Amino acid sequence: MLHPGDAIPAARRIVYVILLGALTALGPFTVDLYLPAFPTLEQDFQTTAAAIQLTLTGTMIGFGLGQLIVGPLSDKLGRRIPLLVVTGVHVAASIAAALAPSLLLLGGARVLMGMGAAAGGVVAMAIVRDLFGGRRLVVMLSRLALVSGAAPVIAPLIGSALLSVMSWHGIFVVLACYGAVMLVCAIFLIPETLPRARRQERGSTTVLQRYGSVLRDRVFIGVLVIGAMTFSGLFSYLSSSSFLFQQTYGFDPQQYGFLFAANSLGLVLGVQAASRLAARFGPQWVLAFSTSTLVVAAIAIAVTDQLHLGLWGTIIPLFVFMTACGFTFPCVQVLSLDRHGKAAGTAASLIGFANNAVAGLISPIVGLIAAGAGITATTMAAVMIGCAIIGALSLWFIVRPRTVPQLSP
């Protein structure tokens, strides 16, 4: 038995996957559930699309900062205490967002919601790394991603359905209820997977020392950049998609939700294919394929738009881009966590912080580029192209796939 999780019965592993996947999905739900409401928020607060996108930026920055706090704490205190406290913050912040009378207060609540949702993703990945390693880690992370990957697919559908029966305020009430359910599940169903005996000894557990041990790893830095750039390209699409499809292509919120869900299926397909390919060929070589595909697909979106090929000319390469994102994310997680089992929480927090903070800063660029002219597929793709190229360069010049050893059994 190489890892503690090898002795866990299959039925219990399934329970862990569902619960940890649902906790991880709290973050995507916090982001995606209110995307169909962007045009409504723009009207209600009498502001601009770029200003509404800043509430998404605040969410992502809060998510990243929360992960920086939760990750090292979970390595020091164990997984449960940070998980429970920060998930409670999410519930309180969701209620505050529902009651926000101004865009400024809504933005502040969204920052806290992002920080509150941070625990789910960080602690879930750290728990999986506590229990598993090597090829089993690839399988478990892919199954976790399958559950959590459904969130961006169904969240816009749910958000669109909710908007047909309630105002945007009700969306945040639903998020508060979701957070409360996750809090109860965490209290009663998720055990501590990092006992005191496995926590680092005094004298080597300061935050700076843990960060230093992770950040001195060249491969980790490389995959950190790849993950952040891929996530930023994805969120450039997320932050602009409601304006692009509802205002440029004339979709109503329900049509947008169905289109978003259909297009996001590629993400789930990519995640599941990546798990099999990474275990056989190595995650670094899957990244070689996926990062190249991201560049080609992003360029194709701009080219088809300039050729005026219409809606299908945008959707098809966008589906390919989403699929390539699905190939990329699990491989980034595996390469970062498998190398740093003793600081899994810290490693997960850095990956999460880079993904969300960088994405939060980059995604509004689409709105700024399109200021006064409306968001088009080309303005969206311009940011996606830049992110994809940086990610590909990071793989070949920082990670250097040929220098990465194969996964252990």
Coordinates of C-alpha atoms in Angstrom, one line a residue:
M1 CA 0.0 0.0 0.0
L2 CA 1.8 3.1 -1.3
H3 CA -0.7 5.7 -0.2
P4 CA -3.4 5.9 2.5
G5 CA -6.3 6.0 0.0
D6 CA -5.3 2.7 -1.5
A7 CA -7.1 1.0 1.4
I8 CA -10.3 2.9 1.1
P9 CA -13.2 0.9 -0.3
A10 CA -14.6 1.8 -3.7
A11 CA -17.9 2.9 -2.3
R12 CA -16.3 5.4 0.1
R13 CA -14.1 6.7 -2.7
I14 CA -17.3 7.4 -4.7
V15 CA -18.7 9.3 -1.7
Y16 CA -15.5 11.3 -1.4
V17 CA -15.6 12.2 -5.1
I18 CA -19.2 13.4 -5.0
L19 CA -18.7 15.5 -1.8
L20 CA -15.3 16.9 -2.7
G21 CA -16.5 17.6 -6.3
A22 CA -19.5 19.5 -4.9
L23 CA -17.3 21.5 -2.7
T24 CA -15.0 22.3 -5.6
A25 CA -18.0 23.2 -7.7
L26 CA -19.1 25.9 -5.2
G27 CA -16.5 28.1 -6.8
P28 CA -17.7 27.7 -10.4
F29 CA -21.3 28.1 -9.3
T30 CA -20.4 31.3 -7.4
V31 CA -19.0 32.6 -10.7
D32 CA -21.3 31.2 -13.4
L33 CA -24.7 31.2 -11.8
Y34 CA -25.1 34.9 -12.2
L35 CA -23.6 35.3 -15.7
P36 CA -27.0 35.3 -17.5
A37 CA -27.9 38.3 -15.2
F38 CA -25.1 40.6 -16.5
P39 CA -27.3 42.5 -18.9
T40 CA -30.0 42.8 -16.2
L41 CA -27.5 44.1 -13.7
E42 CA -26.2 46.6 -16.2
Q43 CA -29.7 48.0 -16.6
D44 CA -30.6 47.9 -12.9
F45 CA -27.5 49.7 -11.8
Q46 CA -27.4 51.9 -14.9
T47 CA -23.8 51.3 -15.6
T48 CA -21.5 49.8 -18.3
A49 CA -20.6 46.2 -19.2
A50 CA -17.0 46.8 -18.1
A51 CA -18.3 47.8 -14.6
I52 CA -20.4 44.7 -14.3
Q53 CA -17.4 42.6 -15.4
L54 CA -15.5 44.1 -12.5
T55 CA -17.8 42.3 -10.1
L56 CA -16.5 39.1 -11.7
T57 CA -13.0 40.4 -11.3
G58 CA -13.7 41.0 -7.6
T59 CA -14.9 37.5 -7.2
M60 CA -11.9 36.0 -8.9
I61 CA -9.4 38.2 -6.9
G62 CA -11.2 37.2 -3.6
F63 CA -11.1 33.6 -4.7
G64 CA -7.4 33.8 -5.2
L65 CA -6.7 35.6 -2.0
G66 CA -8.8 33.2 0.0
Q67 CA -6.9 30.3 -1.4
L68 CA -3.6 31.9 -0.4
I69 CA -4.9 32.0 3.2
V70 CA -6.7 28.6 3.3
G71 CA -3.9 26.5 1.6
P72 CA -1.1 27.1 4.2
L73 CA -3.6 27.0 7.1
S74 CA -4.8 23.6 5.9
D75 CA -1.2 22.4 5.9
K76 CA -0.7 23.8 9.5
L77 CA -4.1 23.2 11.1
G78 CA -5.5 20.3 9.1
R79 CA -8.2 20.3 6.5
R80 CA -11.4 20.6 8.4
I81 CA -11.1 23.9 10.4
P82 CA -10.2 26.1 7.4
L83 CA -12.9 24.4 5.3
L84 CA -15.7 25.1 7.8
V85 CA -14.7 28.7 8.6
V86 CA -14.3 29.9 5.1
T87 CA -17.4 28.1 3.8
G88 CA -19.4 29.9 6.5
V89 CA -18.0 33.2 5.2
H90 CA -19.4 32.3 1.7
V91 CA -22.9 31.8 3.1
A92 CA -22.8 35.2 4.9
A93 CA -21.4 37.0 1.9
S94 CA -24.0 35.5 -0.5
I95 CA -26.8 36.9 1.7
A96 CA -25.1 40.3 1.7
A97 CA -24.9 40.2 -2.1
A98 CA -28.6 39.4 -2.3
L99 CA -29.4 42.5 -0.2
A100 CA -26.8 44.8 -1.9
P101 CA -28.5 48.2 -2.8
S102 CA -25.6 49.4 -5.0
L103 CA -23.0 48.1 -7.4
L104 CA -20.2 49.0 -5.0
L105 CA -21.6 46.9 -2.2
L106 CA -22.4 44.1 -4.6
G107 CA -18.8 44.1 -5.7
G108 CA -17.6 44.0 -2.1
A109 CA -19.9 41.1 -1.3
R110 CA -18.7 39.3 -4.4
V111 CA -15.1 39.6 -3.2
L112 CA -16.1 38.0 0.1
M113 CA -18.0 35.3 -1.8
G114 CA -14.9 34.5 -3.8
M115 CA -12.9 34.2 -0.6
G116 CA -15.5 32.0 1.0
A117 CA -15.7 29.7 -2.0
A118 CA -11.9 29.3 -2.0
A119 CA -11.8 26.6 0.7
G120 CA -13.7 24.1 -1.4
G121 CA -11.3 23.9 -4.3
V122 CA -8.1 24.0 -2.2
V123 CA -9.1 21.6 0.5
A124 CA -10.7 19.2 -1.9
M125 CA -7.4 18.9 -3.9
A126 CA -5.4 18.7 -0.7
I127 CA -7.5 15.9 0.7
V128 CA -7.2 13.9 -2.6
R129 CA -3.4 14.4 -2.4
D130 CA -3.4 13.3 1.3
L131 CA -4.9 10.0 0.3
F132 CA -3.5 9.3 -3.2
G133 CA -0.4 9.6 -5.4
G134 CA 0.9 8.7 -8.8
R135 CA -1.5 7.3 -11.4
R136 CA -4.2 6.9 -8.8
L137 CA -4.0 10.6 -8.2
V138 CA -4.6 11.3 -11.9
V139 CA -7.7 9.1 -11.8
M140 CA -9.1 10.6 -8.6
L141 CA -8.5 14.2 -9.8
S142 CA -10.2 13.5 -13.1
R143 CA -13.2 12.0 -11.3
L144 CA -13.3 15.0 -9.0
A145 CA -13.1 17.3 -12.1
L146 CA -16.0 15.4 -13.7
V147 CA -18.3 16.3 -10.8
S148 CA -17.0 19.8 -10.5
G149 CA -16.8 20.2 -14.3
A150 CA -20.6 19.8 -14.5
A151 CA -20.9 23.1 -12.6
P152 CA -20.0 25.5 -15.5
V153 CA -22.2 23.4 -17.8
I154 CA -25.4 23.5 -15.7
A155 CA -24.9 26.8 -13.8
P156 CA -25.9 29.1 -16.6
L157 CA -28.9 26.9 -17.3
I158 CA -29.9 27.1 -13.7
G159 CA -29.2 30.8 -13.6
S160 CA -31.3 31.4 -16.7
A161 CA -34.2 29.3 -15.2
L162 CA -33.9 31.2 -11.9
L163 CA -34.1 34.6 -13.8
S164 CA -37.4 33.5 -15.3
V165 CA -39.0 33.2 -11.9
M166 CA -37.0 35.6 -9.7
S167 CA -34.8 38.7 -9.8
W168 CA -31.0 38.5 -9.7
H169 CA -31.2 38.9 -5.9
G170 CA -32.7 35.4 -5.7
I171 CA -29.6 33.9 -7.4
F172 CA -27.5 34.9 -4.5
V173 CA -30.0 33.4 -2.1
V174 CA -29.7 30.1 -3.9
L175 CA -25.9 30.3 -3.6
A176 CA -26.3 30.9 0.1
C177 CA -28.4 27.8 0.4
Y178 CA -25.8 25.8 -1.6
G179 CA -23.0 27.0 0.7
A180 CA -25.1 26.1 3.8
V181 CA -25.6 22.5 2.5
M182 CA -21.9 22.1 1.8
L183 CA -21.1 23.4 5.3
V184 CA -23.4 20.8 6.9
C185 CA -21.9 18.0 4.7
A186 CA -18.4 19.1 5.6
I187 CA -19.2 19.0 9.3
F188 CA -20.7 15.5 9.3
L189 CA -19.3 13.6 6.3
I190 CA -15.7 14.7 5.6
P191 CA -13.1 13.4 8.0
E192 CA -9.7 14.9 8.8
T193 CA -7.2 13.5 6.3
L194 CA -4.1 15.3 7.7
P195 CA -3.6 14.0 11.2
R196 CA -1.1 15.7 13.6
A197 CA 1.5 13.1 13.0
R198 CA 1.7 13.9 9.3
R199 CA 1.8 17.7 9.7
Q200 CA 5.2 19.3 9.3
E201 CA 7.4 19.7 12.3
R202 CA 7.9 23.0 14.2
G203 CA 10.6 25.1 12.6
S204 CA 9.8 24.2 9.0
T205 CA 6.1 25.2 8.9
T206 CA 6.2 28.9 8.4
V207 CA 4.1 30.2 5.6
L208 CA 7.2 31.6 3.8
Q209 CA 9.1 28.4 4.1
R210 CA 6.2 26.4 2.7
Y211 CA 5.8 28.8 -0.2
G212 CA 9.5 28.8 -0.8
S213 CA 9.8 25.1 -1.0
V214 CA 7.1 25.0 -3.7
L215 CA 8.2 28.1 -5.6
R216 CA 11.8 26.8 -6.0
D217 CA 10.4 24.1 -8.2
R218 CA 10.9 25.1 -11.9
V219 CA 8.3 22.6 -13.1
F220 CA 5.7 24.0 -10.6
I221 CA 6.4 27.5 -11.8
G222 CA 5.9 26.5 -15.4
V223 CA 2.6 24.7 -14.8
L224 CA 1.5 27.6 -12.6
V225 CA 1.8 29.9 -15.6
I226 CA 0.1 27.4 -17.9
G227 CA -2.9 27.0 -15.5
A228 CA -3.2 30.7 -15.0
M229 CA -3.1 31.5 -18.7
T230 CA -5.6 28.8 -19.6
F231 CA -7.9 29.9 -16.9
S232 CA -7.6 33.5 -18.0
G233 CA -8.4 32.6 -21.6
L234 CA -11.5 30.6 -20.4
F235 CA -12.7 33.5 -18.2
S236 CA -12.2 36.0 -20.9
Y237 CA -14.9 34.0 -22.7
L238 CA -17.0 33.6 -19.5
S239 CA -17.0 37.3 -18.7
S240 CA -17.9 38.4 -22.2
S241 CA -20.1 35.5 -23.4
S242 CA -23.4 36.8 -22.0
F243 CA -22.9 40.1 -23.8
L244 CA -21.6 38.5 -27.0
F245 CA -24.5 36.0 -27.4
Q246 CA -27.3 38.0 -25.9
Q247 CA -26.5 41.4 -27.3
T248 CA -24.5 40.7 -30.5
Y249 CA -26.3 37.5 -31.6
G250 CA -29.7 38.4 -30.0
F251 CA -30.1 35.4 -27.6
D252 CA -32.5 35.5 -24.7
P253 CA -31.2 34.3 -21.3
Q254 CA -32.6 30.8 -21.7
Q255 CA -31.1 30.4 -25.2
Y256 CA -27.8 31.7 -23.8
G257 CA -27.9 29.2 -21.0
F258 CA -28.5 26.2 -23.3
L259 CA -25.8 27.4 -25.7
F260 CA -23.3 27.9 -22.9
A261 CA -24.1 24.4 -21.5
A262 CA -23.7 22.7 -24.9
N263 CA -20.5 24.5 -25.6
S264 CA -19.1 23.7 -22.1
L265 CA -19.6 20.0 -22.6
G266 CA -16.2 20.1 -24.3
L267 CA -14.6 20.9 -20.9
V268 CA -16.0 17.8 -19.3
L269 CA -15.0 15.6 -22.3
G270 CA -11.5 17.0 -22.2
V271 CA -11.1 16.3 -18.5
Q272 CA -12.1 12.7 -18.8
A273 CA -9.9 12.0 -21.9
A274 CA -7.0 13.7 -20.2
S275 CA -7.1 11.3 -17.2
R276 CA -6.5 8.2 -19.4
L277 CA -3.9 9.9 -21.6
A278 CA -2.0 11.4 -18.7
A279 CA -1.7 8.0 -16.9
R280 CA -0.4 6.4 -20.1
F281 CA 1.8 9.0 -21.7
G282 CA 2.4 11.5 -18.9
P283 CA 0.6 14.8 -18.1
Q284 CA 3.5 16.9 -19.6
W285 CA 2.8 15.4 -23.0
V286 CA -0.9 15.9 -22.8
L287 CA -0.1 19.5 -22.0
A288 CA 2.0 19.7 -25.2
F289 CA -1.1 18.7 -27.2
S290 CA -3.6 20.9 -25.3
T291 CA -1.6 24.1 -25.2
S292 CA -1.0 23.9 -29.0
T293 CA -4.7 23.3 -29.5
L294 CA -5.6 26.3 -27.4
V295 CA -3.5 28.6 -29.6
V296 CA -5.0 27.2 -32.8
A297 CA -8.6 27.4 -31.6
A298 CA -8.3 30.9 -30.2
I299 CA -6.9 32.1 -33.5
A300 CA -9.6 30.3 -35.4
I301 CA -12.3 32.2 -33.4
A302 CA -10.9 35.6 -34.6
V303 CA -10.4 34.4 -38.2
T304 CA -13.9 33.0 -38.6
D305 CA -15.4 36.2 -37.1
Q306 CA -13.4 38.4 -39.5
L307 CA -14.6 36.2 -42.4
H308 CA -18.2 36.8 -41.1
L309 CA -19.0 33.1 -40.8
G310 CA -21.6 33.9 -38.1
L311 CA -22.6 32.1 -35.0
W312 CA -21.4 28.6 -36.0
G313 CA -18.1 30.1 -37.0
T314 CA -17.7 31.2 -33.4
I315 CA -19.2 28.2 -31.6
I316 CA -17.2 25.4 -33.3
P317 CA -13.7 26.7 -32.5
L318 CA -14.9 27.8 -29.1
F319 CA -16.0 24.3 -28.4
V320 CA -12.5 23.1 -29.4
F321 CA -11.0 25.7 -27.0
M322 CA -13.1 24.6 -24.1
T323 CA -12.2 20.9 -24.8
A324 CA -8.5 21.8 -24.8
C325 CA -9.0 23.6 -21.4
G326 CA -10.5 20.3 -20.1
F327 CA -7.3 18.5 -21.2
T328 CA -5.1 21.1 -19.5
F329 CA -6.6 21.6 -16.0
P330 CA -6.2 18.1 -14.6
C331 CA -2.6 17.8 -15.9
V332 CA -1.7 21.1 -14.2
Q333 CA -3.1 19.8 -11.0
V334 CA -1.3 16.5 -11.2
L335 CA 2.1 17.9 -12.0
S336 CA 1.8 20.4 -9.2
L337 CA 0.4 18.2 -6.4
D338 CA 2.2 15.0 -7.2
R339 CA 5.6 16.7 -6.6
H340 CA 4.6 18.4 -3.4
G341 CA 2.6 15.9 -1.2
K342 CA 4.0 17.4 2.0
A343 CA 2.7 20.9 1.1
A344 CA -0.4 19.9 -0.9
G345 CA -2.5 22.7 0.6
T346 CA 0.1 25.4 -0.2
A347 CA 0.6 24.1 -3.7
A348 CA -3.1 23.9 -4.4
S349 CA -3.5 27.4 -3.0
L350 CA -0.9 28.9 -5.3
I351 CA -2.4 27.2 -8.3
G352 CA -5.9 28.5 -7.3
F353 CA -4.6 32.0 -6.6
A354 CA -2.7 32.3 -9.9
N355 CA -5.7 31.0 -11.8
N356 CA -8.3 33.2 -10.3
A357 CA -6.3 36.4 -9.6
V358 CA -4.8 36.5 -13.0
A359 CA -8.1 35.6 -14.7
G360 CA -9.8 38.3 -12.7
L361 CA -7.4 40.9 -13.9
I362 CA -7.3 39.8 -17.5
S363 CA -11.0 39.1 -18.2
P364 CA -12.2 42.8 -18.1
I365 CA -9.7 43.6 -20.9
V366 CA -12.3 42.3 -23.3
G367 CA -14.7 44.9 -22.2
L368 CA -12.1 47.7 -22.3
I369 CA -11.0 46.7 -25.8
A370 CA -14.6 46.8 -27.0
A371 CA -15.6 50.0 -25.1
G372 CA -18.1 51.9 -27.2
A373 CA -18.2 49.4 -30.0
G374 CA -19.8 46.3 -28.3
I375 CA -18.2 43.0 -27.6
T376 CA -17.5 40.8 -30.6
A377 CA -15.9 37.4 -31.1
T378 CA -12.7 39.0 -32.3
T379 CA -12.3 41.2 -29.2
M380 CA -12.9 38.2 -27.0
A381 CA -10.5 36.0 -29.0
A382 CA -7.8 38.6 -28.9
V383 CA -7.3 38.1 -25.2
M384 CA -7.7 34.3 -25.5
I385 CA -4.9 34.2 -28.2
G386 CA -2.5 36.1 -26.0
C387 CA -3.1 33.9 -23.0
A388 CA -2.8 30.7 -25.0
I389 CA 0.5 31.7 -26.5
I390 CA 2.0 32.5 -23.1
G391 CA 0.9 29.2 -21.8
A392 CA 2.4 27.3 -24.7
L393 CA 5.7 29.2 -24.3
S394 CA 5.8 28.4 -20.6
L395 CA 5.5 24.6 -21.3
W396 CA 8.4 24.5 -23.7
F397 CA 10.8 27.0 -22.1
I398 CA 10.0 26.6 -18.3
V399 CA 8.5 23.1 -17.8
R400 CA 10.5 21.5 -20.6
P401 CA 8.5 18.2 -20.9
R402 CA 11.5 16.0 -21.6
T403 CA 12.9 16.8 -18.2
V404 CA 9.8 15.8 -16.3
P405 CA 9.9 12.2 -14.9
Q406 CA 7.0 9.8 -15.4
L407 CA 4.4 9.4 -12.7
S408 CA 5.0 6.7 -10.1
P409 CA 2.5 3.8 -9.9

